């Protein structure tokens, strides 16, 4: 793992750094370009994963699906999906088997890659509106929580809704809703505002993925559907083999965020 | 076929009439409730149809996918998808084999039903804004055209983009864009405004599906992606067996249009 102080603004440059081995959460990287979650499964599971995504579009907004065996995507034609994420997770029977920065040794001709929208897309317009995004300020990964809300299942694929959380001052919450709601294909408006118990979350200080953030007096925890949901579905559904990104360690596409604004 | 002068406002009542044999285009029926196109294919084609829809979300916004063999949908839990459309088309090897009001005799345990958003959803808010929808005024089916724009293929499924057309006064076009753009999951904003030649359409007076409408001086032809696109894909891709709705003869769901507004 190498480290680097200033994230680049260019998606291709970011991908080059990841291809060369840099491992880092990507919040705040290449601002204005869409980042994507991923889930990679053998083709015999592809229909159920795609159907799960269709049935749960808020946590799983599919931006692209590659043909079986192809490490290419229309979202970044020069990219190699096997090397250009900062970090991947290898799953066997629903258990985390390995975390790696390169999946070429795990690649198979029957693997289908799903790229799924990421809430980072609406963080740029939140910041532009003067709404602080705490985990970017702190330089940490966004906090993510497994909830007690079950997604609508699809065949063998099932699992809980995962949410990301951002503390927002009470008088800016409506604006944060309005801004993120303009991006329905990258999670859109929040799924829940306020009391975490309503989602079955008992302690905001111990997220299931990512890092905790400070919630200051006068701030409300605001929860958005999260692209880590397919990863939680892998853990719950236990297919023999799957690959995901490491939470917060996204694929940076060549697509401007504005493409997904309504 | 029976006839009836006043369309009912209630979706369940509309479906009951269709179940009993009424055959009619559904524009203007049960205003405020979402109508859906359909494509029904054997499960061995389901992944490619779902992927085709994901890759072409503007013409093919999927609202629900039924489990194989099930004639049920979450969009209208009491409905039977085999009887509750006013008219269906049976396709064999890409050729129209039959048009029928009831597909129970054609039903198979491996059939997967896709319900796809319909531009009728944004006609209600267009009318509410005082924008005339010509084919509703005329009491005819919306005009639809096969274009020279190819959809992004998915495996064996490919075909051209189909559009619906509404003539709009030049000074209301921007408003029509804004209103329909609020409904991205039911085709959203127009794909093309003005000169039909840009879509490869040579004569607006002879639509490929539906009925022609008058275009008055000062009006611009405005084109929206159309849910008949999967039907054109069936004609182009020639799977051994498929069922669709008859163009303009939609499934009326229990879901308020407002659910799909951004």
GROMACS .gro file of N, CA, C and O in nm, chain A residues 78-128:
model
  204
   78UNK      N    1  -1.150   0.278  -2.091
   78UNK     CA    2  -1.008   0.240  -2.080
   78UNK      C    3  -0.978   0.160  -1.954
   78UNK      O    4  -0.863   0.116  -1.936
   79UNK      N    5  -1.074   0.145  -1.867
   79UNK     CA    6  -1.046   0.084  -1.737
   79UNK      C    7  -1.044  -0.067  -1.744
   79UNK      O    8  -1.103  -0.129  -1.833
   80UNK      N    9  -0.974  -0.129  -1.649
   80UNK     CA   10  -0.977  -0.273  -1.627
   80UNK      C   11  -1.041  -0.296  -1.490
   80UNK      O   12  -0.985  -0.255  -1.387
   81UNK      N   13  -1.158  -0.359  -1.491
   81UNK     CA   14  -1.234  -0.374  -1.366
   81UNK      C   15  -1.165  -0.468  -1.267
   81UNK      O   16  -1.205  -0.475  -1.151
   82UNK      N   17  -1.059  -0.538  -1.312
   82UNK     CA   18  -0.989  -0.634  -1.224
   82UNK      C   19  -0.878  -0.569  -1.141
   82UNK      O   20  -0.825  -0.629  -1.048
   83UNK      N   21  -0.842  -0.444  -1.180
   83UNK     CA   22  -0.728  -0.380  -1.113
   83UNK      C   23  -0.758  -0.237  -1.069
   83UNK      O   24  -0.682  -0.180  -0.989
   84UNK      N   25  -0.866  -0.177  -1.119
   84UNK     CA   26  -0.879  -0.032  -1.107
   84UNK      C   27  -0.963   0.015  -0.989
   84UNK      O   28  -0.990   0.134  -0.976
   85UNK      N   29  -1.004  -0.078  -0.903
   85UNK     CA   30  -1.059  -0.041  -0.773
   85UNK      C   31  -0.941  -0.034  -0.674
   85UNK      O   32  -0.846  -0.112  -0.687
   86UNK      N   33  -0.950   0.051  -0.572
   86UNK     CA   34  -0.842   0.049  -0.472
   86UNK      C   35  -0.838  -0.080  -0.391
   86UNK      O   36  -0.730  -0.124  -0.349
   87UNK      N   37  -0.954  -0.142  -0.369
   87UNK     CA   38  -0.953  -0.267  -0.291
   87UNK      C   39  -1.079  -0.349  -0.318
   87UNK      O   40  -1.187  -0.294  -0.337
   88UNK      N   41  -1.059  -0.480  -0.318
   88UNK     CA   42  -1.167  -0.576  -0.343
   88UNK      C   43  -1.178  -0.671  -0.225
   88UNK      O   44  -1.083  -0.689  -0.149
   89UNK      N   45  -1.296  -0.735  -0.217
   89UNK     CA   46  -1.312  -0.843  -0.121
   89UNK      C   47  -1.355  -0.970  -0.195
   89UNK      O   48  -1.444  -0.966  -0.280
   90UNK      N   49  -1.291  -1.080  -0.162
   90UNK     CA   50  -1.324  -1.210  -0.219
   90UNK      C   51  -1.410  -1.284  -0.118
   90UNK      O   52  -1.375  -1.292   0.000
   91UNK      N   53  -1.523  -1.336  -0.165
   91UNK     CA   54  -1.619  -1.405  -0.077
   91UNK      C   55  -1.635  -1.550  -0.121
   91UNK      O   56  -1.654  -1.577  -0.240
   92UNK      N   57  -1.628  -1.642  -0.025
   92UNK     CA   58  -1.656  -1.784  -0.053
   92UNK      C   59  -1.764  -1.831   0.045
   92UNK      O   60  -1.747  -1.817   0.166
   93UNK      N   61  -1.872  -1.884  -0.008
   93UNK     CA   62  -1.985  -1.929   0.074
   93UNK      C   63  -2.030  -1.822   0.172
   93UNK      O   64  -2.066  -1.852   0.286
   94UNK      N   65  -2.024  -1.697   0.127
   94UNK     CA   66  -2.075  -1.587   0.210
   94UNK      C   67  -1.978  -1.538   0.316
   94UNK      O   68  -2.009  -1.448   0.393
   95UNK      N   69  -1.859  -1.599   0.320
   95UNK     CA   70  -1.757  -1.557   0.418
   95UNK      C   71  -1.648  -1.479   0.347
   95UNK      O   72  -1.606  -1.515   0.237
   96UNK      N   73  -1.602  -1.372   0.413
   96UNK     CA   74  -1.491  -1.295   0.359
   96UNK      C   75  -1.364  -1.380   0.362
   96UNK      O   76  -1.318  -1.421   0.468
   97UNK      N   77  -1.311  -1.409   0.240
   97UNK     CA   78  -1.195  -1.498   0.232
   97UNK      C   79  -1.065  -1.418   0.222
   97UNK      O   80  -0.960  -1.464   0.265
   98UNK      N   81  -1.075  -1.297   0.163
   98UNK     CA   82  -0.952  -1.225   0.134
   98UNK      C   83  -0.986  -1.082   0.097
   98UNK      O   84  -1.091  -1.057   0.038
   99UNK      N   85  -0.898  -0.987   0.128
   99UNK     CA   86  -0.909  -0.852   0.075
   99UNK      C   87  -0.784  -0.828  -0.008
   99UNK      O   88  -0.673  -0.860   0.034
  100UNK      N   89  -0.803  -0.774  -0.130
  100UNK     CA   90  -0.692  -0.764  -0.222
  100UNK      C   91  -0.708  -0.640  -0.310
  100UNK      O   92  -0.819  -0.590  -0.326
  101UNK      N   93  -0.598  -0.594  -0.369
  101UNK     CA   94  -0.603  -0.476  -0.455
  101UNK      C   95  -0.609  -0.513  -0.603
  101UNK      O   96  -0.610  -0.426  -0.689
  102UNK      N   97  -0.612  -0.643  -0.632
  102UNK     CA   98  -0.601  -0.690  -0.770
  102UNK      C   99  -0.669  -0.827  -0.778
  102UNK      O  100  -0.634  -0.918  -0.703
  103UNK      N  101  -0.766  -0.842  -0.868
  103UNK     CA  102  -0.839  -0.971  -0.872
  103UNK      C  103  -0.807  -1.051  -0.999
  103UNK      O  104  -0.881  -1.143  -1.033
  104UNK      N  105  -0.698  -1.017  -1.066
  104UNK     CA  106  -0.668  -1.090  -1.191
  104UNK      C  107  -0.650  -1.239  -1.165
  104UNK      O  108  -0.687  -1.323  -1.247
  105UNK      N  109  -0.591  -1.275  -1.049
  105UNK     CA  110  -0.570  -1.417  -1.020
  105UNK      C  111  -0.701  -1.490  -0.988
  105UNK      O  112  -0.706  -1.612  -0.987
  106UNK      N  113  -0.806  -1.411  -0.957
  106UNK     CA  114  -0.936  -1.472  -0.924
  106UNK      C  115  -1.031  -1.471  -1.043
  106UNK      O  116  -1.143  -1.519  -1.033
  107UNK      N  117  -0.986  -1.410  -1.154
  107UNK     CA  118  -1.080  -1.387  -1.266
  107UNK      C  119  -1.120  -1.518  -1.334
  107UNK      O  120  -1.041  -1.612  -1.341
  108UNK      N  121  -1.245  -1.521  -1.380
  108UNK     CA  122  -1.297  -1.639  -1.450
  108UNK      C  123  -1.380  -1.590  -1.567
  108UNK      O  124  -1.436  -1.481  -1.564
  109UNK      N  125  -1.392  -1.675  -1.669
  109UNK     CA  126  -1.465  -1.637  -1.790
  109UNK      C  127  -1.616  -1.626  -1.769
  109UNK      O  128  -1.687  -1.574  -1.856
  110UNK      N  129  -1.665  -1.676  -1.655
  110UNK     CA  130  -1.810  -1.670  -1.633
  110UNK      C  131  -1.848  -1.559  -1.535
  110UNK      O  132  -1.963  -1.553  -1.491
  111UNK      N  133  -1.755  -1.470  -1.502
  111UNK     CA  134  -1.787  -1.366  -1.403
  111UNK      C  135  -1.856  -1.247  -1.468
  111UNK      O  136  -1.813  -1.196  -1.571
  112UNK      N  137  -1.965  -1.203  -1.405
  112UNK     CA  138  -2.043  -1.088  -1.450
  112UNK      C  139  -2.029  -0.977  -1.347
  112UNK      O  140  -2.050  -0.999  -1.227
  113UNK      N  141  -1.990  -0.860  -1.394
  113UNK     CA  142  -1.965  -0.747  -1.304
  113UNK      C  143  -2.080  -0.648  -1.307
  113UNK      O  144  -2.119  -0.599  -1.413
  114UNK      N  145  -2.134  -0.618  -1.189
  114UNK     CA  146  -2.238  -0.516  -1.174
  114UNK      C  147  -2.175  -0.392  -1.113
  114UNK      O  148  -2.108  -0.400  -1.010
  115UNK      N  149  -2.197  -0.277  -1.178
  115UNK     CA  150  -2.153  -0.150  -1.120
  115UNK      C  151  -2.277  -0.076  -1.073
  115UNK      O  152  -2.375  -0.061  -1.147
  116UNK      N  153  -2.271  -0.033  -0.948
  116UNK     CA  154  -2.390   0.017  -0.878
  116UNK      C  155  -2.362   0.157  -0.824
  116UNK      O  156  -2.254   0.184  -0.772
  117UNK      N  157  -2.461   0.245  -0.840
  117UNK     CA  158  -2.446   0.385  -0.801
  117UNK      C  159  -2.405   0.402  -0.656
  117UNK      O  160  -2.430   0.315  -0.571
  118UNK      N  161  -2.343   0.515  -0.627
  118UNK     CA  162  -2.283   0.541  -0.497
  118UNK      C  163  -2.326   0.680  -0.450
  118UNK      O  164  -2.333   0.774  -0.528
  119UNK      N  165  -2.352   0.690  -0.320
  119UNK     CA  166  -2.402   0.817  -0.267
  119UNK      C  167  -2.296   0.927  -0.272
  119UNK      O  168  -2.331   1.044  -0.254
  120UNK      N  169  -2.172   0.891  -0.299
  120UNK     CA  170  -2.071   0.997  -0.315
  120UNK      C  171  -2.112   1.096  -0.424
  120UNK      O  172  -2.071   1.211  -0.421
  121UNK      N  173  -2.192   1.047  -0.522
  121UNK     CA  174  -2.232   1.133  -0.634
  121UNK      C  175  -2.303   1.260  -0.587
  121UNK      O  176  -2.284   1.366  -0.645
  122UNK      N  177  -2.386   1.248  -0.483
  122UNK     CA  178  -2.457   1.369  -0.439
  122UNK      C  179  -2.382   1.444  -0.330
  122UNK      O  180  -2.430   1.548  -0.283
  123UNK      N  181  -2.264   1.394  -0.292
  123UNK     CA  182  -2.187   1.469  -0.192
  123UNK      C  183  -2.129   1.597  -0.250
  123UNK      O  184  -2.121   1.699  -0.181
  124UNK      N  185  -2.091   1.592  -0.378
  124UNK     CA  186  -2.036   1.714  -0.441
  124UNK      C  187  -2.140   1.826  -0.440
  124UNK      O  188  -2.109   1.937  -0.394
  125UNK      N  189  -2.264   1.802  -0.488
  125UNK     CA  190  -2.363   1.911  -0.478
  125UNK      C  191  -2.400   1.949  -0.335
  125UNK      O  192  -2.434   2.064  -0.310
  126UNK      N  193  -2.393   1.852  -0.240
  126UNK     CA  194  -2.417   1.891  -0.099
  126UNK      C  195  -2.311   1.991  -0.055
  126UNK      O  196  -2.342   2.097   0.001
  127UNK      N  197  -2.185   1.959  -0.085
  127UNK     CA  198  -2.075   2.050  -0.048
  127UNK      C  199  -2.091   2.185  -0.119
  127UNK      O  200  -2.070   2.291  -0.059
  128UNK      N  201  -2.132   2.180  -0.247
  128UNK     CA  202  -2.148   2.304  -0.324
  128UNK      C  203  -2.256   2.393  -0.262
  128UNK      O  204  -2.251   2.515  -0.274
   0.00000   0.00000   0.00000
